[in-house]
PDB file of C-alpha atoms in Angstrom:
ATOM      1  CA  MET A   1       0.000   0.000   0.000  1.00 37.00           C
ATOM      2  CA  SER A   2       2.759   2.417  -0.787  1.00 37.00           C
ATOM      3  CA  GLY A   3       0.858   4.774  -3.129  1.00 37.00           C
ATOM      4  CA  THR A   4       1.898   8.310  -3.988  1.00 37.00           C
ATOM      5  CA  LEU A   5       1.461  10.482  -0.927  1.00 37.00           C
ATOM      6  CA  SER A   6       0.861  13.596  -3.005  1.00 39.00           C
ATOM      7  CA  GLU A   7      -2.019  11.980  -4.911  1.00 46.00           C
ATOM      8  CA  LEU A   8      -3.950   9.820  -2.454  1.00 56.00           C
ATOM      9  CA  PRO A   9      -5.352  10.684   0.972  1.00 73.00           C
ATOM     10  CA  LEU A  10      -3.330   8.236   3.065  1.00 79.00           C
ATOM     11  CA  SER A  11      -2.692   8.000   6.802  1.00 85.00           C
ATOM     12  CA  ASN A  12      -0.115   6.162   8.827  1.00 87.00           C
ATOM     13  CA  SER A  13      -1.794   2.977  10.052  1.00 89.00           C
ATOM     14  CA  LEU A  14      -0.434   3.452  13.589  1.00 88.00           C
ATOM     15  CA  ALA A  15      -3.059   6.186  14.045  1.00 87.00           C
ATOM     16  CA  LEU A  16      -5.638   3.403  14.488  1.00 90.00           C
ATOM     17  CA  LEU A  17      -3.828   1.639  17.359  1.00 90.00           C
ATOM     18  CA  PRO A  18      -5.431   3.451  20.333  1.00 90.00           C
ATOM     19  CA  PHE A  19      -8.910   3.091  18.801  1.00 92.00           C
ATOM     20  CA  LEU A  20      -8.404  -0.617  18.155  1.00 93.00           C
ATOM     21  CA  ASN A  21      -7.136  -1.089  21.712  1.00 91.00           C
ATOM     22  CA  CYS A  22     -10.401   0.380  22.998  1.00 91.00           C
ATOM     23  CA  TYR A  23     -12.243  -2.017  20.704  1.00 93.00           C
ATOM     24  CA  SER A  24     -10.338  -5.052  22.023  1.00 92.00           C
ATOM     25  CA  ASN A  25     -10.778  -3.956  25.634  1.00 91.00           C
ATOM     26  CA  SER A  26     -14.540  -4.076  25.012  1.00 92.00           C
ATOM     27  CA  ASP A  27     -14.211  -7.761  23.955  1.00 93.00           C
ATOM     28  CA  PHE A  28     -14.578  -7.167  20.223  1.00 94.00           C
ATOM     29  CA  SER A  29     -12.400  -8.804  17.576  1.00 94.00           C
ATOM     30  CA  GLN A  30      -9.935  -6.505  15.799  1.00 93.00           C
ATOM     31  CA  THR A  31      -9.318  -9.091  13.105  1.00 93.00           C
ATOM     32  CA  GLU A  32     -12.984  -9.348  12.224  1.00 93.00           C
ATOM     33  CA  LEU A  33     -13.428  -5.583  12.090  1.00 94.00           C
ATOM     34  CA  LEU A  34     -10.340  -5.027   9.947  1.00 92.00           C
ATOM     35  CA  SER A  35     -11.275  -7.809   7.543  1.00 91.00           C
ATOM     36  CA  ASN A  36     -14.367  -5.789   6.578  1.00 89.00           C
ATOM     37  CA  PHE A  37     -11.917  -3.224   5.158  1.00 85.00           C
ATOM     38  CA  SER A  38      -9.557  -5.790   3.576  1.00 86.00           C
ATOM     39  CA  LEU A  39      -6.997  -5.096   6.305  1.00 86.00           C
ATOM     40  CA  THR A  40      -5.218  -7.261   8.874  1.00 88.00           C
ATOM     41  CA  PRO A  41      -3.559  -6.464  12.232  1.00 87.00           C
ATOM     42  CA  HIS A  42      -0.253  -6.712  10.359  1.00 84.00           C
ATOM     43  CA  HIS A  43      -1.237  -3.711   8.206  1.00 85.00           C
ATOM     44  CA  ILE A  44      -1.899  -1.651  11.332  1.00 87.00           C
ATOM     45  CA  ASN A  45       1.154  -2.637  13.369  1.00 81.00           C
ATOM     46  CA  GLY A  46       3.435  -2.582  10.347  1.00 75.00           C
ATOM     47  CA  ASN A  47       3.677   1.210  10.141  1.00 73.00           C
ATOM     48  CA  CYS A  48       1.971   1.172   6.708  1.00 82.00           C
ATOM     49  CA  TYR A  49       0.022   3.831   4.818  1.00 83.00           C
ATOM     50  CA  ILE A  50      -3.653   3.047   4.349  1.00 84.00           C
ATOM     51  CA  PRO A  51      -6.513   5.051   2.785  1.00 81.00           C
ATOM     52  CA  THR A  52      -7.624   7.804   5.129  1.00 82.00           C
ATOM     53  CA  PHE A  53     -11.307   7.076   4.531  1.00 78.00           C
ATOM     54  CA  HIS A  54     -10.667   3.603   5.994  1.00 83.00           C
ATOM     55  CA  ILE A  55      -9.221   5.218   9.117  1.00 86.00           C
ATOM     56  CA  TYR A  56     -12.309   7.308   9.795  1.00 85.00           C
ATOM     57  CA  ASN A  57     -14.812   4.636   8.802  1.00 87.00           C
ATOM     58  CA  ILE A  58     -13.140   2.212  11.215  1.00 91.00           C
ATOM     59  CA  ILE A  59     -13.214   4.887  13.936  1.00 90.00           C
ATOM     60  CA  ASN A  60     -16.958   5.289  13.330  1.00 89.00           C
ATOM     61  CA  GLU A  61     -17.481   1.521  13.496  1.00 92.00           C
ATOM     62  CA  ILE A  62     -15.619   1.330  16.808  1.00 93.00           C
ATOM     63  CA  SER A  63     -17.523   4.315  18.211  1.00 91.00           C
ATOM     64  CA  ASN A  64     -20.857   2.698  17.348  1.00 92.00           C
ATOM     65  CA  ALA A  65     -19.814  -0.729  18.623  1.00 94.00           C
ATOM     66  CA  ILE A  66     -18.743   0.429  22.078  1.00 92.00           C
ATOM     67  CA  ASN A  67     -21.545   3.005  22.207  1.00 92.00           C
ATOM     68  CA  THR A  68     -19.556   6.150  22.860  1.00 88.00           C
ATOM     69  CA  GLU A  69     -19.815   9.579  21.281  1.00 84.00           C
ATOM     70  CA  ASN A  70     -16.245  10.611  22.013  1.00 89.00           C
ATOM     71  CA  ILE A  71     -13.982   7.756  21.022  1.00 90.00           C
ATOM     72  CA  GLY A  72     -11.337  10.332  20.027  1.00 89.00           C
ATOM     73  CA  ILE A  73     -10.968  11.306  23.693  1.00 90.00           C
ATOM     74  CA  ILE A  74     -11.315   7.853  25.241  1.00 89.00           C
ATOM     75  CA  ALA A  75      -8.717   6.411  22.870  1.00 86.00           C
ATOM     76  CA  THR A  76      -6.047   9.008  23.632  1.00 85.00           C
ATOM     77  CA  VAL A  77      -3.094   7.403  25.376  1.00 70.00           C
ATOM     78  CA  SER A  78      -0.914   9.698  27.459  1.00 64.00           C
ATOM     79  CA  GLU A  79       2.881   9.733  27.356  1.00 60.00           C
ATOM     80  CA  ASP A  80       3.673   6.535  25.434  1.00 69.00           C
ATOM     81  CA  TYR A  81       2.727   7.904  21.979  1.00 76.00           C
ATOM     82  CA  LEU A  82       1.732   4.458  20.665  1.00 73.00           C
ATOM     83  CA  ASP A  83      -0.001   5.898  17.639  1.00 78.00           C
ATOM     84  CA  LEU A  84       3.055   7.785  16.346  1.00 82.00           C
ATOM     85  CA  PRO A  85       5.617   6.456  13.852  1.00 84.00           C
ATOM     86  CA  PRO A  86       8.627   5.009  15.755  1.00 84.00           C
ATOM     87  CA  VAL A  87      11.036   7.614  14.369  1.00 84.00           C
ATOM     88  CA  ILE A  88       8.827  10.457  15.679  1.00 85.00           C
ATOM     89  CA  LYS A  89       8.380   8.750  19.049  1.00 85.00           C
ATOM     90  CA  GLU A  90      12.154   8.328  19.316  1.00 84.00           C
ATOM     91  CA  SER A  91      12.698  12.001  18.517  1.00 82.00           C
ATOM     92  CA  ILE A  92      10.211  13.052  21.208  1.00 83.00           C
ATOM     93  CA  LEU A  93      11.930  10.964  23.857  1.00 82.00           C
ATOM     94  CA  LYS A  94      15.399  12.233  22.933  1.00 80.00           C
ATOM     95  CA  SER A  95      14.612  15.929  22.521  1.00 77.00           C
ATOM     96  CA  VAL A  96      14.962  18.581  25.192  1.00 71.00           C
ATOM     97  CA  SER A  97      12.964  21.238  23.333  1.00 73.00           C
ATOM     98  CA  LEU A  98       9.433  21.145  21.979  1.00 76.00           C
ATOM     99  CA  PHE A  99      10.595  23.362  19.116  1.00 75.00           C
ATOM    100  CA  ASP A 100      13.157  20.755  18.157  1.00 74.00           C
ATOM    101  CA  ILE A 101      10.289  18.271  17.879  1.00 78.00           C
ATOM    102  CA  PHE A 102       8.281  20.745  15.859  1.00 77.00           C
ATOM    103  CA  PHE A 103      11.088  21.285  13.372  1.00 76.00           C
ATOM    104  CA  PHE A 104      11.490  17.528  12.966  1.00 78.00           C
ATOM    105  CA  VAL A 105       7.786  16.878  12.395  1.00 80.00           C
ATOM    106  CA  SER A 106       7.395  19.886  10.087  1.00 76.00           C
ATOM    107  CA  SER A 107      10.268  18.618   7.945  1.00 74.00           C
ATOM    108  CA  ASN A 108       8.921  15.057   7.896  1.00 78.00           C
ATOM    109  CA  GLN A 109       5.181  15.540   7.402  1.00 78.00           C
ATOM    110  CA  SER A 110       4.885  12.435   5.214  1.00 78.00           C
ATOM    111  CA  LEU A 111       5.653  10.217   8.229  1.00 82.00           C
ATOM    112  CA  LEU A 112       2.116  10.992   9.413  1.00 83.00           C
ATOM    113  CA  GLY A 113       0.618  10.408   5.970  1.00 80.00           C
ATOM    114  CA  SER A 114      -0.633  12.698   3.263  1.00 75.00           C
ATOM    115  CA  HIS A 115      -3.261  15.428   3.747  1.00 77.00           C
ATOM    116  CA  LEU A 116      -2.299  15.951   7.396  1.00 82.00           C
ATOM    117  CA  ASN A 117      -0.386  19.146   8.024  1.00 85.00           C
ATOM    118  CA  ILE A 118       1.226  20.371  11.227  1.00 88.00           C
ATOM    119  CA  TRP A 119       2.898  23.772  11.330  1.00 86.00           C
ATOM    120  CA  LEU A 120       3.724  26.698  13.589  1.00 84.00           C
ATOM    121  CA  GLU A 121       2.345  30.245  13.530  1.00 86.00           C
ATOM    122  CA  HIS A 122       3.405  33.240  15.592  1.00 83.00           C
ATOM    123  CA  GLU A 123       1.358  36.271  16.642  1.00 83.00           C
ATOM    124  CA  LYS A 124       2.760  38.785  19.145  1.00 77.00           C
ATOM    125  CA  ASP A 125       3.849  36.738  22.179  1.00 79.00           C
ATOM    126  CA  THR A 126       1.945  33.584  21.252  1.00 88.00           C
ATOM    127  CA  PHE A 127       2.941  30.582  19.169  1.00 88.00           C
ATOM    128  CA  TYR A 128       0.245  28.361  17.711  1.00 91.00           C
ATOM    129  CA  ILE A 129       0.722  24.678  16.961  1.00 91.00           C
ATOM    130  CA  CYS A 130      -1.568  24.336  13.950  1.00 91.00           C
ATOM    131  CA  HIS A 131      -2.928  21.071  12.606  1.00 91.00           C
ATOM    132  CA  GLN A 132      -5.287  20.265   9.775  1.00 88.00           C
ATOM    133  CA  ARG A 133      -6.571  17.178   8.021  1.00 80.00           C
ATOM    134  CA  THR A 134      -7.037  18.394   4.445  1.00 71.00           C
ATOM    135  CA  ALA A 135      -8.501  15.231   2.921  1.00 60.00           C
ATOM    136  CA  PRO A 136     -11.982  16.104   1.555  1.00 55.00           C
ATOM    137  CA  LEU A 137     -13.932  13.774   3.800  1.00 49.00           C
ATOM    138  CA  LYS A 138     -17.418  14.505   5.155  1.00 57.00           C
ATOM    139  CA  ILE A 139     -17.827  11.880   7.856  1.00 59.00           C
ATOM    140  CA  GLN A 140     -18.304  11.993  11.611  1.00 59.00           C
ATOM    141  CA  GLY A 141     -14.937  10.422  12.371  1.00 69.00           C
ATOM    142  CA  LEU A 142     -13.161  13.635  11.345  1.00 79.00           C
ATOM    143  CA  SER A 143     -14.197  15.366  14.568  1.00 86.00           C
ATOM    144  CA  GLN A 144     -13.116  12.392  16.670  1.00 87.00           C
ATOM    145  CA  GLY A 145      -9.801  12.322  14.829  1.00 87.00           C
ATOM    146  CA  GLU A 146      -9.311  16.016  15.571  1.00 91.00           C
ATOM    147  CA  TYR A 147     -10.075  15.517  19.285  1.00 92.00           C
ATOM    148  CA  HIS A 148      -7.557  12.691  19.444  1.00 90.00           C
ATOM    149  CA  ARG A 149      -4.926  14.673  17.509  1.00 91.00           C
ATOM    150  CA  THR A 150      -5.417  17.736  19.759  1.00 94.00           C
ATOM    151  CA  LEU A 151      -5.029  15.761  22.979  1.00 93.00           C
ATOM    152  CA  THR A 152      -2.002  13.893  21.627  1.00 90.00           C
ATOM    153  CA  ILE A 153      -0.279  17.181  20.761  1.00 91.00           C
ATOM    154  CA  ILE A 154      -1.106  18.546  24.233  1.00 93.00           C
ATOM    155  CA  ASN A 155       0.435  15.406  25.780  1.00 90.00           C
ATOM    156  CA  VAL A 156       3.608  15.994  23.761  1.00 89.00           C
ATOM    157  CA  LEU A 157       3.697  19.664  24.796  1.00 90.00           C
ATOM    158  CA  ARG A 158       3.350  18.706  28.455  1.00 90.00           C
ATOM    159  CA  ARG A 159       6.541  16.701  28.219  1.00 86.00           C
ATOM    160  CA  PHE A 160       8.354  20.021  27.798  1.00 84.00           C
ATOM    161  CA  LEU A 161       6.022  22.532  29.491  1.00 87.00           C
ATOM    162  CA  GLY A 162       5.069  20.547  32.586  1.00 89.00           C
ATOM    163  CA  ASP A 163       2.427  17.968  33.497  1.00 90.00           C
ATOM    164  CA  ASP A 164      -0.041  20.646  34.605  1.00 92.00           C
ATOM    165  CA  TRP A 165       0.324  22.849  31.522  1.00 93.00           C
ATOM    166  CA  LYS A 166      -2.880  23.838  29.719  1.00 95.00           C
ATOM    167  CA  PRO A 167      -3.408  26.142  26.731  1.00 96.00           C
ATOM    168  CA  GLU A 168      -5.430  29.271  27.405  1.00 96.00           C
ATOM    169  CA  ALA A 169      -8.009  28.189  24.789  1.00 97.00           C
ATOM    170  CA  LEU A 170      -8.380  25.755  21.897  1.00 97.00           C
ATOM    171  CA  TYR A 171      -9.453  26.225  18.285  1.00 97.00           C
ATOM    172  CA  LEU A 172     -11.079  23.329  16.419  1.00 96.00           C
ATOM    173  CA  ALA A 173     -12.237  22.914  12.843  1.00 92.00           C
ATOM    174  CA  SER A 174     -15.053  20.639  14.064  1.00 90.00           C
ATOM    175  CA  ARG A 175     -18.524  22.147  13.899  1.00 89.00           C
ATOM    176  CA  LEU A 176     -19.735  20.069  16.840  1.00 89.00           C
ATOM    177  CA  ALA A 177     -20.138  21.462  20.334  1.00 92.00           C
ATOM    178  CA  PRO A 178     -16.908  20.562  22.146  1.00 93.00           C
ATOM    179  CA  PRO A 179     -17.091  17.722  24.689  1.00 92.00           C
ATOM    180  CA  HIS A 180     -16.505  18.499  28.365  1.00 93.00           C
ATOM    181  CA  ASP A 181     -13.174  16.652  28.336  1.00 92.00           C
ATOM    182  CA  ILE A 182     -11.890  18.992  25.618  1.00 95.00           C
ATOM    183  CA  ILE A 183     -13.120  22.115  27.443  1.00 96.00           C
ATOM    184  CA  THR A 184     -11.331  21.078  30.647  1.00 95.00           C
ATOM    185  CA  MET A 185      -8.059  20.915  28.698  1.00 94.00           C
ATOM    186  CA  THR A 186      -8.030  24.753  28.617  1.00 97.00           C
ATOM    187  CA  ARG A 187      -7.294  27.273  31.364  1.00 95.00           C
ATOM    188  CA  SER A 188     -10.167  29.569  30.389  1.00 96.00           C
ATOM    189  CA  GLY A 189     -12.773  26.936  29.521  1.00 96.00           C
ATOM    190  CA  LYS A 190     -12.971  28.396  25.998  1.00 97.00           C
ATOM    191  CA  VAL A 191     -13.006  26.228  22.878  1.00 97.00           C
ATOM    192  CA  PHE A 192     -13.697  27.905  19.538  1.00 97.00           C
ATOM    193  CA  THR A 193     -15.198  25.627  16.895  1.00 95.00           C
ATOM    194  CA  ASN A 194     -15.853  25.797  13.150  1.00 92.00           C
ATOM    195  CA  VAL A 195     -12.563  27.598  12.510  1.00 93.00           C
ATOM    196  CA  LYS A 196     -10.407  26.932   9.469  1.00 90.00           C
ATOM    197  CA  TYR A 197      -7.977  24.583  11.227  1.00 92.00           C
ATOM    198  CA  GLY A 198      -7.011  23.406  14.685  1.00 95.00           C
ATOM    199  CA  ARG A 199      -4.750  25.664  16.775  1.00 96.00           C
ATOM    200  CA  ILE A 200      -3.144  25.176  20.190  1.00 96.00           C
ATOM    201  CA  PRO A 201      -1.686  28.419  21.644  1.00 95.00           C
ATOM    202  CA  ILE A 202       1.575  28.541  23.588  1.00 92.00           C
ATOM    203  CA  LYS A 203       2.427  31.849  25.242  1.00 87.00           C
ATOM    204  CA  THR A 204       6.176  32.461  25.276  1.00 76.00           C
ATOM    205  CA  SER A 205       8.631  35.139  24.229  1.00 69.00           C
ATOM    206  CA  LEU A 206      11.188  35.052  21.449  1.00 65.00           C
ATOM    207  CA  ASP A 207      13.903  35.475  24.083  1.00 62.00           C
ATOM    208  CA  LYS A 208      12.895  32.206  25.737  1.00 61.00           C
ATOM    209  CA  ILE A 209      13.042  30.437  22.373  1.00 58.00           C
ATOM    210  CA  ALA A 210      16.525  31.770  21.723  1.00 52.00           C
ATOM    211  CA  GLU A 211      17.613  30.366  25.102  1.00 49.00           C
ATOM    212  CA  SER A 212      16.767  26.836  23.965  1.00 51.00           C
ATOM    213  CA  VAL A 213      19.940  24.913  23.178  1.00 36.00           C
ATOM    214  CA  SER A 214      18.198  22.545  20.776  1.00 39.00           C
ATOM    215  CA  ILE A 215      16.738  25.223  18.548  1.00 40.00           C
ATOM    216  CA  GLY A 216      20.109  26.935  18.415  1.00 42.00           C
ATOM    217  CA  GLN A 217      21.941  23.953  17.016  1.00 47.00           C
ATOM    218  CA  LEU A 218      21.984  24.493  13.286  1.00 48.00           C
ATOM    219  CA  THR A 219      24.113  21.655  11.995  1.00 47.00           C
ATOM    220  CA  SER A 220      26.659  21.620   9.177  1.00 43.00           C
ATOM    221  CA  PRO A 221      25.625  23.216   5.872  1.00 43.00           C
ATOM    222  CA  LEU A 222      26.041  19.718   4.385  1.00 44.00           C
ATOM    223  CA  ASP A 223      23.032  18.551   6.391  1.00 51.00           C
ATOM    224  CA  TYR A 224      19.732  19.241   4.608  1.00 54.00           C
ATOM    225  CA  SER A 225      17.958  19.450   7.950  1.00 67.00           C
ATOM    226  CA  SER A 226      19.662  22.818   8.481  1.00 74.00           C
ATOM    227  CA  LEU A 227      17.967  24.229   5.395  1.00 80.00           C
ATOM    228  CA  ASP A 228      14.678  22.622   6.446  1.00 77.00           C
ATOM    229  CA  ARG A 229      14.877  24.226   9.881  1.00 76.00           C
ATOM    230  CA  LEU A 230      15.585  27.619   8.321  1.00 82.00           C
ATOM    231  CA  ARG A 231      12.609  27.266   5.975  1.00 83.00           C
ATOM    232  CA  VAL A 232      10.307  26.311   8.855  1.00 78.00           C
ATOM    233  CA  ALA A 233      11.511  29.256  10.943  1.00 80.00           C
ATOM    234  CA  ILE A 234      11.137  31.720   8.046  1.00 85.00           C
ATOM    235  CA  ASN A 235       7.646  30.412   7.293  1.00 83.00           C
ATOM    236  CA  THR A 236       6.670  30.743  10.969  1.00 80.00           C
ATOM    237  CA  PHE A 237       7.777  34.379  11.152  1.00 82.00           C
ATOM    238  CA  ILE A 238       7.003  35.344   7.544  1.00 87.00           C
ATOM    239  CA  GLU A 239       4.627  38.112   8.706  1.00 85.00           C
ATOM    240  CA  HIS A 240       6.892  39.342  11.505  1.00 84.00           C
ATOM    241  CA  GLU A 241       7.909  42.964  10.971  1.00 83.00           C
ATOM    242  CA  ASP A 242      11.501  42.335  12.137  1.00 83.00           C
ATOM    243  CA  LEU A 243      12.217  39.253  10.017  1.00 87.00           C
ATOM    244  CA  ASP A 244      15.764  39.538   8.712  1.00 89.00           C
ATOM    245  CA  LEU A 245      19.124  37.773   9.059  1.00 89.00           C
ATOM    246  CA  PHE A 246      19.751  39.296  12.488  1.00 86.00           C
ATOM    247  CA  PHE A 247      16.312  38.154  13.666  1.00 83.00           C
ATOM    248  CA  LEU A 248      16.987  34.557  12.555  1.00 82.00           C
ATOM    249  CA  SER A 249      20.489  34.520  13.991  1.00 81.00           C
ATOM    250  CA  ASP A 250      19.020  35.546  17.368  1.00 75.00           C
ATOM    251  CA  ILE A 251      16.414  32.776  17.160  1.00 71.00           C
ATOM    252  CA  PHE A 252      18.992  30.128  16.295  1.00 72.00           C
ATOM    253  CA  GLY A 253      21.721  31.489  18.553  1.00 69.00           C
ATOM    254  CA  CYS A 254      24.284  31.655  15.765  1.00 75.00           C
ATOM    255  CA  SER A 255      25.947  34.281  13.589  1.00 81.00           C
ATOM    256  CA  LYS A 256      24.230  35.583  10.484  1.00 85.00           C
ATOM    257  CA  ARG A 257      27.310  34.417   8.578  1.00 88.00           C
ATOM    258  CA  SER A 258      26.494  30.817   9.591  1.00 85.00           C
ATOM    259  CA  ILE A 259      23.036  31.171   8.071  1.00 86.00           C
ATOM    260  CA  GLN A 260      24.467  32.716   4.904  1.00 90.00           C
ATOM    261  CA  ARG A 261      26.897  29.792   4.536  1.00 87.00           C
ATOM    262  CA  ILE A 262      24.070  27.266   4.800  1.00 86.00           C
ATOM    263  CA  LEU A 263      22.004  29.097   2.184  1.00 89.00           C
ATOM    264  CA  LYS A 264      24.997  29.507  -0.138  1.00 89.00           C
ATOM    265  CA  PHE A 265      25.824  25.791   0.056  1.00 87.00           C
ATOM    266  CA  HIS A 266      22.277  24.965  -1.044  1.00 86.00           C
ATOM    267  CA  GLY A 267      22.407  27.420  -3.939  1.00 90.00           C
ATOM    268  CA  THR A 268      20.249  30.212  -2.590  1.00 91.00           C
ATOM    269  CA  THR A 269      20.455  33.476  -0.656  1.00 93.00           C
ATOM    270  CA  PHE A 270      18.479  35.009   2.171  1.00 92.00           C
ATOM    271  CA  LYS A 271      16.863  37.446  -0.263  1.00 92.00           C
ATOM    272  CA  ASN A 272      15.791  34.608  -2.581  1.00 92.00           C
ATOM    273  CA  ILE A 273      14.420  32.331   0.115  1.00 91.00           C
ATOM    274  CA  ILE A 274      12.452  35.193   1.685  1.00 92.00           C
ATOM    275  CA  ALA A 275      10.991  36.099  -1.728  1.00 92.00           C
ATOM    276  CA  GLN A 276      10.050  32.462  -2.412  1.00 91.00           C
ATOM    277  CA  GLN A 277       8.329  31.986   0.917  1.00 90.00           C
ATOM    278  CA  LYS A 278       6.576  35.358   0.785  1.00 93.00           C
ATOM    279  CA  THR A 279       5.201  34.348  -2.613  1.00 93.00           C
ATOM    280  CA  ALA A 280       4.071  30.971  -1.272  1.00 90.00           C
ATOM    281  CA  HIS A 281       2.430  32.641   1.730  1.00 90.00           C
ATOM    282  CA  ALA A 282       0.788  35.229  -0.519  1.00 92.00           C
ATOM    283  CA  ILE A 283      -0.721  32.421  -2.609  1.00 92.00           C
ATOM    284  CA  THR A 284      -2.204  30.910   0.569  1.00 87.00           C
ATOM    285  CA  LEU A 285      -3.686  34.276   1.569  1.00 89.00           C
ATOM    286  CA  LEU A 286      -5.022  34.939  -1.949  1.00 90.00           C
ATOM    287  CA  ASN A 287      -7.105  31.777  -1.623  1.00 86.00           C
ATOM    288  CA  GLU A 288      -8.822  33.338   1.371  1.00 83.00           C
ATOM    289  CA  GLU A 289     -11.172  36.302   1.612  1.00 80.00           C
ATOM    290  CA  ILE A 290      -8.397  38.809   2.289  1.00 88.00           C
ATOM    291  CA  SER A 291      -7.896  42.011   0.315  1.00 92.00           C
ATOM    292  CA  ILE A 292      -4.718  42.376  -1.724  1.00 93.00           C
ATOM    293  CA  ILE A 293      -3.861  45.580   0.144  1.00 93.00           C
ATOM    294  CA  HIS A 294      -4.145  43.738   3.457  1.00 93.00           C
ATOM    295  CA  ILE A 295      -1.995  40.859   2.153  1.00 93.00           C
ATOM    296  CA  ALA A 296       0.683  43.348   1.092  1.00 92.00           C
ATOM    297  CA  GLN A 297       0.635  44.915   4.561  1.00 92.00           C
ATOM    298  CA  ARG A 298       0.868  41.535   6.303  1.00 90.00           C
ATOM    299  CA  LEU A 299       3.919  40.648   4.208  1.00 91.00           C
ATOM    300  CA  GLY A 300       5.688  43.897   5.055  1.00 89.00           C
ATOM    301  CA  TYR A 301       5.138  45.884   1.836  1.00 90.00           C
ATOM    302  CA  SER A 302       4.496  49.558   2.600  1.00 87.00           C
ATOM    303  CA  ASP A 303       3.297  50.072  -0.989  1.00 90.00           C
ATOM    304  CA  PRO A 304       0.895  47.465  -2.497  1.00 89.00           C
ATOM    305  CA  SER A 305       2.381  48.126  -5.949  1.00 92.00           C
ATOM    306  CA  ASN A 306       5.718  46.766  -4.709  1.00 92.00           C
ATOM    307  CA  PHE A 307       3.949  43.606  -3.617  1.00 92.00           C
ATOM    308  CA  THR A 308       2.274  43.327  -7.020  1.00 92.00           C
ATOM    309  CA  ARG A 309       5.592  43.654  -8.851  1.00 92.00           C
ATOM    310  CA  ALA A 310       7.329  41.117  -6.592  1.00 92.00           C
ATOM    311  CA  PHE A 311       4.501  38.618  -6.909  1.00 92.00           C
ATOM    312  CA  LYS A 312       4.349  38.970 -10.695  1.00 92.00           C
ATOM    313  CA  ARG A 313       8.124  38.542 -10.945  1.00 91.00           C
ATOM    314  CA  HIS A 314       7.865  35.114  -9.318  1.00 90.00           C
ATOM    315  CA  THR A 315       4.555  33.841 -10.729  1.00 91.00           C
ATOM    316  CA  GLY A 316       4.105  35.663 -14.032  1.00 92.00           C
ATOM    317  CA  LEU A 317       0.721  36.954 -12.855  1.00 91.00           C
ATOM    318  CA  SER A 318      -0.428  39.905 -10.796  1.00 93.00           C
ATOM    319  CA  PRO A 319      -2.120  39.000  -7.463  1.00 92.00           C
ATOM    320  CA  SER A 320      -5.538  39.950  -8.840  1.00 91.00           C
ATOM    321  CA  SER A 321      -5.021  37.855 -11.996  1.00 92.00           C
ATOM    322  CA  PHE A 322      -3.786  34.928  -9.917  1.00 90.00           C
ATOM    323  CA  ARG A 323      -6.861  35.130  -7.676  1.00 89.00           C
ATOM    324  CA  ARG A 324      -9.215  35.174 -10.689  1.00 87.00           C
ATOM    325  CA  SER A 325      -7.480  32.191 -12.232  1.00 81.00           C
TER     326      SER A 325
END
């Protein structure tokens, strides 16, 4: 079941483990359930990629069988991360910084399957761990999957922020009223639903991030992970008004010359990589209901015409033409 991750909505089979454990604990047969989907326990435990619609249909079957509305919460296993690929679990256990984990996961999204994105956003003094299942599925299991994913991420964050840590609020793409167990995961008791994608806020300052040894360790320019980490950081702060080489060198705790050497080795420059990622971010914003003037302002252009020229230079189309197309 290898498939092409960019073409098919696939998920890592390990995501089903906690749900199937609940099923077995209720004296149901995993083998019988999986056979209805032409799967075996070997497919699940073998760290394979299986169709995402199978994942959510099986979750629905389990939810109905054990007569629970919130299987996504009941199935969440704390601390052992059974439903994560082994290489991600190993990275979690070895890391001393949650941002180190984030950089690893962001650079290895395909380990979780296709159509599942995890990324970082930054606004003022708050970071947001963002997560979104983009597969076009309209079934009930999506909400349960989001509950489970949210709680799993919170469990990972607690490894670094403390066992009692809670986000101030939560943001969920689900349109359903949030269950009590999700509400109690927040400090304020606020859970916002029907938003574009899931977000978990972490309040911290840039100074505290710069103090982290792990995030400061950019490796040799020969290591592609260095370029990946730079791309992730640039994308995170792409709307930050102070984004420049000095800003990044402070974040990574290195000299700006070190960053320039990494970019030069990989055949690019800071100016080029910023332009590429601003264009990519502009394309994302153009697909939303945001005015072109506002997009230009968010990307740091004092004059919208400068944004138009830069965008056209990289895409061959003006922002307005691109949006119409």
